[in-house]
Coordinates of C-alpha atoms in Angstrom, one line a residue:
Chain A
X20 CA 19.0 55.9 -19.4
X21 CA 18.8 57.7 -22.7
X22 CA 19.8 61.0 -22.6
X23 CA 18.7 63.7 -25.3
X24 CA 20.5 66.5 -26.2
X25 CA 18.8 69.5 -28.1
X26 CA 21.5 71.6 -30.5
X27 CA 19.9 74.4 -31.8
X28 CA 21.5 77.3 -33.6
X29 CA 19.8 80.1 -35.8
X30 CA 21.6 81.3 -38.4
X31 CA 20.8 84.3 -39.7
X32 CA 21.5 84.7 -43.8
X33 CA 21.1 87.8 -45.6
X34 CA 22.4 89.8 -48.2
X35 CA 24.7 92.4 -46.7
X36 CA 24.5 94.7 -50.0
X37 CA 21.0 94.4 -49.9
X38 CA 20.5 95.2 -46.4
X39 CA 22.7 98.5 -46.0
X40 CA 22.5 99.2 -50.0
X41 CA 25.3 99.9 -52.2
X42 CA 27.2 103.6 -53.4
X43 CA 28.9 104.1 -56.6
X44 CA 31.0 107.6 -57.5
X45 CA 31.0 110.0 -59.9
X46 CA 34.0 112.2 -60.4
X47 CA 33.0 115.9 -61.5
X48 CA 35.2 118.2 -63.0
X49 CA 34.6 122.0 -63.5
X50 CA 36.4 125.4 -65.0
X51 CA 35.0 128.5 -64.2
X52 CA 37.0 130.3 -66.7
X53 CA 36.7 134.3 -67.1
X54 CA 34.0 136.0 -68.7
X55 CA 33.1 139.7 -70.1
X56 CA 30.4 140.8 -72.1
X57 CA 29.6 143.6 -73.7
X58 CA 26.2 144.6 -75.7
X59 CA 25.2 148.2 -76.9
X60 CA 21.7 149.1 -77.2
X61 CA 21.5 150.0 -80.8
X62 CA 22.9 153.7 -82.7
X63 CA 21.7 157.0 -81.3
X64 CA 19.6 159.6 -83.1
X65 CA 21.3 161.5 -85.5
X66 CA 22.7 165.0 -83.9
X67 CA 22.8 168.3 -85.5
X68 CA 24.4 171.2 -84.6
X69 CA 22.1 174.3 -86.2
X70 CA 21.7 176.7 -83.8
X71 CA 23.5 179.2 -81.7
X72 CA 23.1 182.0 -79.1
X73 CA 24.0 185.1 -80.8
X74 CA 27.9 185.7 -79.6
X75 CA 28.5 182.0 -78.3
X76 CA 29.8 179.1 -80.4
X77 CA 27.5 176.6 -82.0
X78 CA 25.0 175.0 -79.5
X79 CA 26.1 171.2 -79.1
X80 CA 23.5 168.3 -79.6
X81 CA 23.1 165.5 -76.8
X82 CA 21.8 162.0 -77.3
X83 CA 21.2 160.1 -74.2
X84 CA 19.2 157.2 -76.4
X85 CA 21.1 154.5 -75.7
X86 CA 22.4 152.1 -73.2
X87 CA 25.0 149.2 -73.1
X88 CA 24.7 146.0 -71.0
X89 CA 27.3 144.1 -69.1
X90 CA 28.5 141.0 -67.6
X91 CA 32.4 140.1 -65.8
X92 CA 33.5 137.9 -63.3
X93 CA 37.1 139.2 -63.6
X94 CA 38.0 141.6 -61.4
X95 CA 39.8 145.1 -62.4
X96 CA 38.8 145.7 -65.8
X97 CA 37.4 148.7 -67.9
X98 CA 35.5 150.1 -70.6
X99 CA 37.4 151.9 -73.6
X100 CA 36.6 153.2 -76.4
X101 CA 37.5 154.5 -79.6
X102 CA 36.8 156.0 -83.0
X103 CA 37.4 154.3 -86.4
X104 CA 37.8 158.0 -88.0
X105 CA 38.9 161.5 -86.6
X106 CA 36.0 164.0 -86.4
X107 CA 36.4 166.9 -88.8
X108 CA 38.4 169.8 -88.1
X109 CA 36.7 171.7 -85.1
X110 CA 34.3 169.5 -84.3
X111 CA 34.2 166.6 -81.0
X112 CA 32.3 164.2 -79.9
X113 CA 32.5 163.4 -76.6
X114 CA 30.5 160.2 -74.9
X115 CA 30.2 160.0 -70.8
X116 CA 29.0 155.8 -69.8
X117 CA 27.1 155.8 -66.7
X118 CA 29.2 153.2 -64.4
X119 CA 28.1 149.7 -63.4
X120 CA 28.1 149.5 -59.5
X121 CA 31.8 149.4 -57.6
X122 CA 32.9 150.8 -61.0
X123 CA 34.3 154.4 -61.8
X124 CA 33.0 156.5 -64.7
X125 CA 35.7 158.4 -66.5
X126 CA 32.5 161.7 -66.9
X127 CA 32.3 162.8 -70.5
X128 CA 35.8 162.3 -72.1
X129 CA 35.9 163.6 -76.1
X130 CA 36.3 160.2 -78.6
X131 CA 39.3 159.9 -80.8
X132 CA 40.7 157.2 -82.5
X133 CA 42.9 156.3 -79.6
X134 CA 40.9 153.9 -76.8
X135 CA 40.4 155.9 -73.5
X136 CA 39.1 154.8 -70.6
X137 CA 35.7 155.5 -70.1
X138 CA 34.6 153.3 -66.8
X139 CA 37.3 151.8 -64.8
X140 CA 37.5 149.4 -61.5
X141 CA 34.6 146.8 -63.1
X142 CA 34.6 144.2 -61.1
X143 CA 32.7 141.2 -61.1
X144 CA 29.4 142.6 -61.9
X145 CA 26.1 141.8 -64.3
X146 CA 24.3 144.8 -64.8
X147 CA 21.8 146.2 -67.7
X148 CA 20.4 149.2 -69.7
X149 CA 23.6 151.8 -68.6
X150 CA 23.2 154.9 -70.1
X151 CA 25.2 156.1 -73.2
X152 CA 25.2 160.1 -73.5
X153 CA 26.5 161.6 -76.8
X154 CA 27.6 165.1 -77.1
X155 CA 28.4 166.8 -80.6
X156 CA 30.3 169.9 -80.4
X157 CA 31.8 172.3 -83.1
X158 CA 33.0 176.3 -82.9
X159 CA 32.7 178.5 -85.6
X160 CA 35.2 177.6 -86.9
X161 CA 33.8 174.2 -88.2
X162 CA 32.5 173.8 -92.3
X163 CA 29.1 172.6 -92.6
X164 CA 29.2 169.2 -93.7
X165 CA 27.1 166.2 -93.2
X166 CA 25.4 164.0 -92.5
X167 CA 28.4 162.3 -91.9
X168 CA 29.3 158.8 -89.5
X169 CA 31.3 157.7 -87.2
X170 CA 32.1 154.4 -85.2
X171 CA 32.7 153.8 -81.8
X172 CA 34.4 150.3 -80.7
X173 CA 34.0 149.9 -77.5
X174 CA 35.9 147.2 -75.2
X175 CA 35.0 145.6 -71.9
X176 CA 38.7 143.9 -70.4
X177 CA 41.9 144.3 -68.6
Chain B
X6 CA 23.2 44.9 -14.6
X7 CA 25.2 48.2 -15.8
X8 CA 23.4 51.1 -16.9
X9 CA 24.4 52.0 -20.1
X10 CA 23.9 55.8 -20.8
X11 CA 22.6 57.0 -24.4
X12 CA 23.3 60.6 -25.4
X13 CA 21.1 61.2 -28.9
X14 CA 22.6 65.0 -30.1
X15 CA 20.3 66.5 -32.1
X16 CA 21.3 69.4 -33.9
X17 CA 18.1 71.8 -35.3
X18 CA 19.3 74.8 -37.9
X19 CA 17.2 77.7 -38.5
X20 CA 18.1 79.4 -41.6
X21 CA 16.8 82.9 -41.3
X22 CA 16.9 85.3 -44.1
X23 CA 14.8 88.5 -43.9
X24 CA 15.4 89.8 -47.0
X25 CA 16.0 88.1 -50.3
X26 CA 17.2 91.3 -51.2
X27 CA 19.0 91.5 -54.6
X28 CA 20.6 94.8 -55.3
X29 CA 22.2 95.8 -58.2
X30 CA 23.5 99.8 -59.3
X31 CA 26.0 101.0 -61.1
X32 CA 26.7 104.2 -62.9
X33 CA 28.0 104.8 -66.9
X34 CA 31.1 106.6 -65.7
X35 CA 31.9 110.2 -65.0
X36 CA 30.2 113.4 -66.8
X37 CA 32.6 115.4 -69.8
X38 CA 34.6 118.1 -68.1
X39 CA 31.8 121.0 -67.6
X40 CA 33.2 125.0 -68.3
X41 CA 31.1 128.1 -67.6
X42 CA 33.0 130.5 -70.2
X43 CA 30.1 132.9 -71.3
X44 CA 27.3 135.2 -70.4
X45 CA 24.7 137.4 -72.3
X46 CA 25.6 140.8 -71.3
X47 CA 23.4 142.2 -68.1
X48 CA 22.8 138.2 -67.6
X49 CA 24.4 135.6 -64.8
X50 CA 27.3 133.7 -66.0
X51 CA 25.5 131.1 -68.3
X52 CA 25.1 127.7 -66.8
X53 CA 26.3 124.5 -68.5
X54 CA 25.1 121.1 -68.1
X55 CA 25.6 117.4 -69.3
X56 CA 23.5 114.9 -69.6
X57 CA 25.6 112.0 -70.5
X58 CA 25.5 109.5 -67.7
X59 CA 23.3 107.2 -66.4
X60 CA 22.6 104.7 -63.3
X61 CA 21.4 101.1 -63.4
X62 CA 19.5 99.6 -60.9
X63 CA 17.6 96.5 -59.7
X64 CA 16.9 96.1 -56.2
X65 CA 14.1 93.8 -54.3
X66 CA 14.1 96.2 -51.4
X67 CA 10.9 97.6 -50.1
X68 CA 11.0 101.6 -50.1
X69 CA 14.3 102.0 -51.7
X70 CA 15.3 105.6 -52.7
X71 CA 18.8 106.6 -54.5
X72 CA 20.4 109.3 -52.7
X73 CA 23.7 111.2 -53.4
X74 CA 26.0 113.9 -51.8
X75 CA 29.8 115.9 -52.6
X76 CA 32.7 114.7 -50.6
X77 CA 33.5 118.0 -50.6
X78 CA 31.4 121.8 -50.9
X79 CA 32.3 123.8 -53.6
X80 CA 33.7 127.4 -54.0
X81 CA 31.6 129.9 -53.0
X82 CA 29.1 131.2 -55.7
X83 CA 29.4 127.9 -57.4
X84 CA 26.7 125.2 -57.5
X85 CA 26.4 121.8 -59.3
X86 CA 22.4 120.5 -59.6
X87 CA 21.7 117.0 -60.1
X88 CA 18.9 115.5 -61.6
X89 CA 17.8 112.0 -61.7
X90 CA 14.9 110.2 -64.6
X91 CA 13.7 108.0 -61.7
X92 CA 12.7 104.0 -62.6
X93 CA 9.3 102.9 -63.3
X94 CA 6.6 103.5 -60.1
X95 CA 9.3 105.5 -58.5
X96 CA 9.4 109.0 -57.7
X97 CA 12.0 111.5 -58.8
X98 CA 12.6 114.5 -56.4
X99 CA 13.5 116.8 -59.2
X100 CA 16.8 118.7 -59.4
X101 CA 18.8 119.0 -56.7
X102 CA 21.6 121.5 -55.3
X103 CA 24.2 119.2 -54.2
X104 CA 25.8 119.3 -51.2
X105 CA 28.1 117.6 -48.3
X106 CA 24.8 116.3 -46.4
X107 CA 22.7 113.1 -48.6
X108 CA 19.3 114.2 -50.1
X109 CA 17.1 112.1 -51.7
X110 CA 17.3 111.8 -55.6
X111 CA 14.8 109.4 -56.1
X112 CA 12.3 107.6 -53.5
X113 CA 9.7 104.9 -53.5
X114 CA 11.6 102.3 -55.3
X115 CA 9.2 99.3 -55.8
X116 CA 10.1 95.7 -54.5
X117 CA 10.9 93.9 -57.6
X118 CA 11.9 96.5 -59.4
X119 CA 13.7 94.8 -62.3
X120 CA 17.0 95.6 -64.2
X121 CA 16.7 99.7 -65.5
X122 CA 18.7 102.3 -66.5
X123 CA 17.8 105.9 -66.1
X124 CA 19.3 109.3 -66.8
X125 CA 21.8 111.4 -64.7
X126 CA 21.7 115.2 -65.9
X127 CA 24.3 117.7 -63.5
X128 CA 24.0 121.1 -64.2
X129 CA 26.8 123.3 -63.1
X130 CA 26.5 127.5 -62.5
X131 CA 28.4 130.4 -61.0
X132 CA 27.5 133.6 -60.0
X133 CA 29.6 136.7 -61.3
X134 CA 31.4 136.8 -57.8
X135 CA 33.1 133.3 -57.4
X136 CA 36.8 132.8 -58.1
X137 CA 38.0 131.3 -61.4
X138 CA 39.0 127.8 -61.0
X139 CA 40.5 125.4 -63.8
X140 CA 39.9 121.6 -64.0
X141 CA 38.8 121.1 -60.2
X142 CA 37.3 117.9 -59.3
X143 CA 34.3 117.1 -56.9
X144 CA 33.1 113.8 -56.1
X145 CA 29.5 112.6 -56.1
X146 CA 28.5 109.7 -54.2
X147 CA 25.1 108.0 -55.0
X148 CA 23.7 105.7 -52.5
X149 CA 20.7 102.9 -53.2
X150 CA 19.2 101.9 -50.1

């Protein structure tokens, strides 16, 4: 009696990286370092001081022209500025910086060649087109004179 | 008269494979060390990218598409966009925003596609609120399937 045995097996061959496909890596590495920026607008209009109210001083001249633009992600910093020259005898300038928002304006403080603090508590903040407001004073006591310039530095940090 | 008992084993193999599916991809390396450290005043923090890697691919597969994800998300108010130059007859999905969950970088991968290299570009940006960081790392995981 001859007896025939059937031995079947299936293999199944495949390539494993093709069927479930491959990954590779790429390692990024980032600094977010801090950042402030500062931009003024451009100069304001000349000021003159020429008139007056018969028994008050000299009427002052405003200039609310121009505006600054800024940009910080640090946290706690402020705006200051400062002359390069004393004003003449008897006469100010003052300057008052509307404040970016979460930020403290200092109002209209009178420039000298000392850096004040004009905004304080900016804070992580990118804002535009803040208004600058000049004010030129002098009493009675001030000589005519002019036209004569001055520079403000202004400084956006800690 | 005996019997005599003949046993004939035959053995039948089937080799079966589906897929005669070559795959090859590799990446150039890892991007330069990317730093947002400037802004235009009354502007976001300005973004940086880098465009200096690349992947390389061949695959046989029907309907492949290149893929990638973070192992990890980022700060808050950071993002890192990726952008992949897709092969020839595929489709690039444009720039992504990263994240912890796969997207699709590029899809409909021809069969046959032979050997190619294409561009990587990451782009990196922060808004004004996120904390400052120094030299963190973040891996990217790209994935042909």
């Amino acid at each position: 009696m001859k007896h025939v045995i059937f031995t079947v097996s299936i293999l199944f061959c495949c390539a494993c990286t093709g069927l479930f496909g491959a990954t590779n890596s790429q390692t990024v590495t980032y600094t977010i370092s801090g950042v402030n920026s500062l931009t003024i607008s451009g100069n304001p209009a000349p000021m003159t001081i020429g008139g007056a109210v018969a028994g008050s001083q000299p009427m002052s001249a405003s200039d609310s022209s121009t505006t600054y633009n800024l940009t910080t992600n640090n946290v706690g910093q402020r705006i200051t500025a400062s002359l390069n020259t004393a004003m003449p005898s008897n006469v100010t300038l003052a300057m008052r910086l509307a404040a970016p928002a979460g930020a403290s304006s200092a109002g209209s403080v009178v420039l000298s060649t000392s850096a004040q603090n004009f905004v304080t508590s900016v804070s992580q903040v990118s804002q535009s087109n803040l208004t600058i407001t000049y004010t030129l004073s002098a009493t009675v006591a001030a000589a005519p004179q002019g036209p004569l310039t001055r520079m403000i530095t202004f400084t956006l940090g800690p | 008269m005996k019997n005599r008992l003949i046993y004939h084993v035959i053995s039948l193999s089937i080799v079966f494979n589906p897929l005669s599916a070559a795959l090859t991809f590799s990446v150039s390396g890892n991007p330069a060390p990317m730093t947002i450290n400037s802004a235009v005043a009354g502007s976001p923090l300005t973004s940086v990218s880098d465009t200096s890697t690349s992947y390389t691919l061949a695959t046989d597969n029907k309907g492949a598409k290149l893929s990638a994800r973070l192992n990890t998300s980022l700060p808050s108010g950071v993002t890192l966009k990726l952008l992949a130059a897709a092969p020839t007859g595929a489709t690039s999905t444009g720039t992504i925003t990263l994240s912890t969950t796969n997207q699709d970088l590029v899809t409909g991968i021809p069969p046959l596609t032979p050997l190619q290299t294409r561009s990587l570009t990451y782009t990196l940006a922060a808004a004004v609120t996120a904390s400052l960081v120094v030299s963190k790392t973040v891996t990217v995981t790209l994935t042909l399937r």
